[in-house]
Amino acid sequence: MAATTVTKYSRAIRILHWVLALLLIGLLIAGTIMHNTADEATKFAILKLHAPLGLLAGILLFARTYFAFTQPRPAADPNWSLAVKWGSKIIHILLYVFPHALVGSGIATMVASGLGEILQSGQTAPWPELSGIAFAGAHGLFAKLFLASLVLHIAGAIYHQAIIKDNLIARMMPGK
């Protein structure tokens, strides 16, 4: 019996892709606002959402990673150039690595800075000094690197849809 050609990602992968896309973009926005405000009450209010949503993103990322290795996926188009194939592979690897690194460095920052204890106690001040916490610096760096890889991913999707016109995005769209 011949193997069936997979033309779309599995339903689980597609759902997790779009849920994580919205969640991670929201976390990037919230983190940027939190980082750029001086008002401690605002920082803590955002952190009360950012931290648990970051943990949720971590759980969903592990599920997404599991499905990526256990579910069949569409093959690369044989007409793609070697540069497009490698670029796609590298960006997709980074889109797994950087979010996992963000979750890990976020948890480490919460522990090392005392922010986790502060949140659990219900306090809203004082905001700890994070400049001496290596994990906080790493978290900021991973956020920037993730954002850059996300922009390249979106640019690649637009390139495939508008320039190559291969309807690549249909592989990740909802539906049957």
Short mmCIF file of C-alpha atoms in Angstrom, two decimals:
data_model
loop_
_atom_site.label_atom_id
_atom_site.label_comp_id
_atom_site.label_asym_id
_atom_site.label_seq_id
_atom_site.Cartn_x
_atom_site.Cartn_y
_atom_site.Cartn_z
CA MET A 1 0.00 0.00 0.00
CA ALA A 2 1.44 3.38 -1.03
CA ALA A 3 2.00 6.09 1.56
CA THR A 4 -0.35 9.06 1.39
CA THR A 5 1.20 12.43 0.63
CA VAL A 6 0.69 14.89 3.46
CA THR A 7 -0.44 18.28 2.14
CA LYS A 8 -1.30 20.00 5.45
CA TYR A 9 0.04 19.94 8.96
CA SER A 10 -2.04 17.98 11.46
CA ARG A 11 -4.99 19.71 13.10
CA ALA A 12 -3.16 19.74 16.46
CA ILE A 13 -0.11 21.43 14.94
CA ARG A 14 -2.25 24.01 13.12
CA ILE A 15 -4.23 24.88 16.24
CA LEU A 16 -1.10 25.14 18.37
CA HIS A 17 0.63 27.23 15.68
CA TRP A 18 -2.06 29.92 15.66
CA VAL A 19 -2.73 29.88 19.42
CA LEU A 20 1.00 30.19 20.10
CA ALA A 21 1.37 32.90 17.45
CA LEU A 22 -1.24 35.06 19.20
CA LEU A 23 0.02 34.22 22.67
CA LEU A 24 3.70 34.85 21.90
CA ILE A 25 3.00 38.12 20.09
CA GLY A 26 0.88 39.24 23.06
CA LEU A 27 3.69 38.27 25.44
CA LEU A 28 6.22 40.23 23.36
CA ILE A 29 4.00 43.32 23.48
CA ALA A 30 3.33 42.97 27.21
CA GLY A 31 7.01 42.39 27.94
CA THR A 32 8.00 45.45 25.93
CA ILE A 33 5.48 47.64 27.74
CA MET A 34 6.56 46.22 31.11
CA HIS A 35 10.23 46.81 30.32
CA ASN A 36 9.68 50.38 29.11
CA THR A 37 7.48 51.70 31.90
CA ALA A 38 8.83 53.20 35.09
CA ASP A 39 5.57 52.80 37.00
CA GLU A 40 5.99 49.85 39.38
CA ALA A 41 2.24 49.26 39.74
CA THR A 42 1.95 48.96 35.96
CA LYS A 43 4.96 46.61 35.84
CA PHE A 44 3.42 44.32 38.46
CA ALA A 45 -0.02 44.43 36.84
CA ILE A 46 1.48 43.34 33.51
CA LEU A 47 3.70 40.73 35.17
CA LYS A 48 0.63 39.16 36.81
CA LEU A 49 -0.54 38.32 33.28
CA HIS A 50 2.83 37.92 31.58
CA ALA A 51 4.19 35.26 33.97
CA PRO A 52 1.28 32.78 33.90
CA LEU A 53 0.72 33.31 30.17
CA GLY A 54 4.44 32.69 29.65
CA LEU A 55 4.10 29.40 31.55
CA LEU A 56 1.07 28.51 29.44
CA ALA A 57 3.10 29.29 26.31
CA GLY A 58 5.82 26.98 27.63
CA ILE A 59 3.38 24.11 28.09
CA LEU A 60 1.90 24.67 24.63
CA LEU A 61 5.42 24.90 23.16
CA PHE A 62 6.30 21.51 24.59
CA ALA A 63 3.09 20.09 23.09
CA ARG A 64 3.87 21.77 19.74
CA THR A 65 7.41 20.37 19.80
CA TYR A 66 6.09 16.88 20.60
CA PHE A 67 3.64 17.01 17.69
CA ALA A 68 6.34 18.37 15.37
CA PHE A 69 8.32 15.18 15.90
CA THR A 70 5.42 12.72 15.97
CA GLN A 71 3.03 13.99 13.30
CA PRO A 72 3.64 13.78 9.57
CA ARG A 73 4.39 17.06 7.85
CA PRO A 74 4.22 18.24 4.27
CA ALA A 75 7.44 17.89 2.32
CA ALA A 76 9.32 20.89 1.00
CA ASP A 77 8.43 21.78 -2.56
CA PRO A 78 11.06 20.19 -4.83
CA ASN A 79 11.04 23.40 -6.91
CA TRP A 80 12.35 25.49 -4.00
CA SER A 81 15.92 26.65 -4.27
CA LEU A 82 18.50 25.32 -1.83
CA ALA A 83 18.60 28.76 -0.17
CA VAL A 84 14.82 28.74 0.41
CA LYS A 85 14.94 25.19 1.79
CA TRP A 86 17.79 25.97 4.19
CA GLY A 87 16.38 29.36 5.15
CA SER A 88 13.06 27.75 5.99
CA LYS A 89 14.71 25.00 8.04
CA ILE A 90 16.87 27.45 10.00
CA ILE A 91 14.01 29.86 10.76
CA HIS A 92 11.76 27.01 11.90
CA ILE A 93 14.46 25.68 14.23
CA LEU A 94 14.90 29.18 15.68
CA LEU A 95 11.13 29.45 16.15
CA TYR A 96 11.38 26.45 18.47
CA VAL A 97 14.66 27.34 20.21
CA PHE A 98 14.02 30.99 21.06
CA PRO A 99 10.55 30.58 22.60
CA HIS A 100 11.81 27.67 24.74
CA ALA A 101 14.76 29.84 25.78
CA LEU A 102 12.34 32.67 26.60
CA VAL A 103 10.30 30.44 28.88
CA GLY A 104 13.40 29.09 30.63
CA SER A 105 15.04 32.49 31.07
CA GLY A 106 11.73 33.99 32.21
CA ILE A 107 11.33 31.36 34.93
CA ALA A 108 14.98 31.78 35.93
CA THR A 109 14.54 35.57 36.10
CA MET A 110 11.47 35.20 38.32
CA VAL A 111 13.40 32.95 40.71
CA ALA A 112 16.74 34.80 40.70
CA SER A 113 15.22 38.28 41.09
CA GLY A 114 12.66 37.40 43.74
CA LEU A 115 9.81 38.47 41.44
CA GLY A 116 8.11 35.11 41.94
CA GLU A 117 8.07 35.55 45.71
CA ILE A 118 6.93 39.17 45.39
CA LEU A 119 4.01 38.14 43.18
CA GLN A 120 3.04 35.31 45.51
CA SER A 121 3.05 37.68 48.50
CA GLY A 122 0.70 40.09 46.71
CA GLN A 123 3.12 43.02 46.98
CA THR A 124 3.24 45.60 44.21
CA ALA A 125 6.53 47.26 45.11
CA PRO A 126 9.44 47.60 45.10
CA TRP A 127 10.35 46.34 41.66
CA PRO A 128 13.70 44.51 41.94
CA GLU A 129 16.76 45.73 40.08
CA LEU A 130 17.15 43.34 37.15
CA SER A 131 20.28 44.77 35.52
CA GLY A 132 22.55 42.48 37.56
CA ILE A 133 20.52 39.35 36.82
CA ALA A 134 22.06 37.49 33.88
CA PHE A 135 18.82 35.60 33.23
CA ALA A 136 16.94 38.89 32.78
CA GLY A 137 19.48 40.04 30.21
CA ALA A 138 19.21 36.69 28.45
CA HIS A 139 15.41 36.95 28.48
CA GLY A 140 15.60 40.35 26.77
CA LEU A 141 18.11 39.06 24.22
CA PHE A 142 16.00 35.97 23.44
CA ALA A 143 12.95 38.20 23.01
CA LYS A 144 14.78 40.29 20.40
CA LEU A 145 16.11 37.20 18.62
CA PHE A 146 12.66 35.60 18.65
CA LEU A 147 11.12 38.78 17.25
CA ALA A 148 13.72 38.84 14.45
CA SER A 149 13.05 35.19 13.58
CA LEU A 150 9.28 35.82 13.72
CA VAL A 151 9.63 38.75 11.30
CA LEU A 152 11.66 36.55 8.94
CA HIS A 153 9.03 33.80 9.24
CA ILE A 154 6.22 36.20 8.37
CA ALA A 155 8.28 37.69 5.53
CA GLY A 156 8.85 34.16 4.22
CA ALA A 157 5.12 33.42 4.34
CA ILE A 158 4.39 36.65 2.46
CA TYR A 159 7.14 35.84 -0.06
CA HIS A 160 5.63 32.41 -0.72
CA GLN A 161 2.08 33.75 -0.94
CA ALA A 162 2.68 36.95 -2.94
CA ILE A 163 5.86 36.34 -4.95
CA ILE A 164 6.16 32.59 -5.53
CA LYS A 165 2.36 32.17 -5.34
CA ASP A 166 2.65 28.57 -4.18
CA ASN A 167 -0.15 28.92 -1.57
CA LEU A 168 2.23 27.58 1.07
CA ILE A 169 0.14 29.16 3.83
CA ALA A 170 -2.71 26.73 3.09
CA ARG A 171 -0.64 24.01 4.80
CA MET A 172 -1.07 25.80 8.13
CA MET A 173 -4.56 27.23 7.73
CA PRO A 174 -7.57 25.95 9.69
CA GLY A 175 -10.01 23.57 8.07
CA LYS A 176 -9.82 20.04 6.78
#
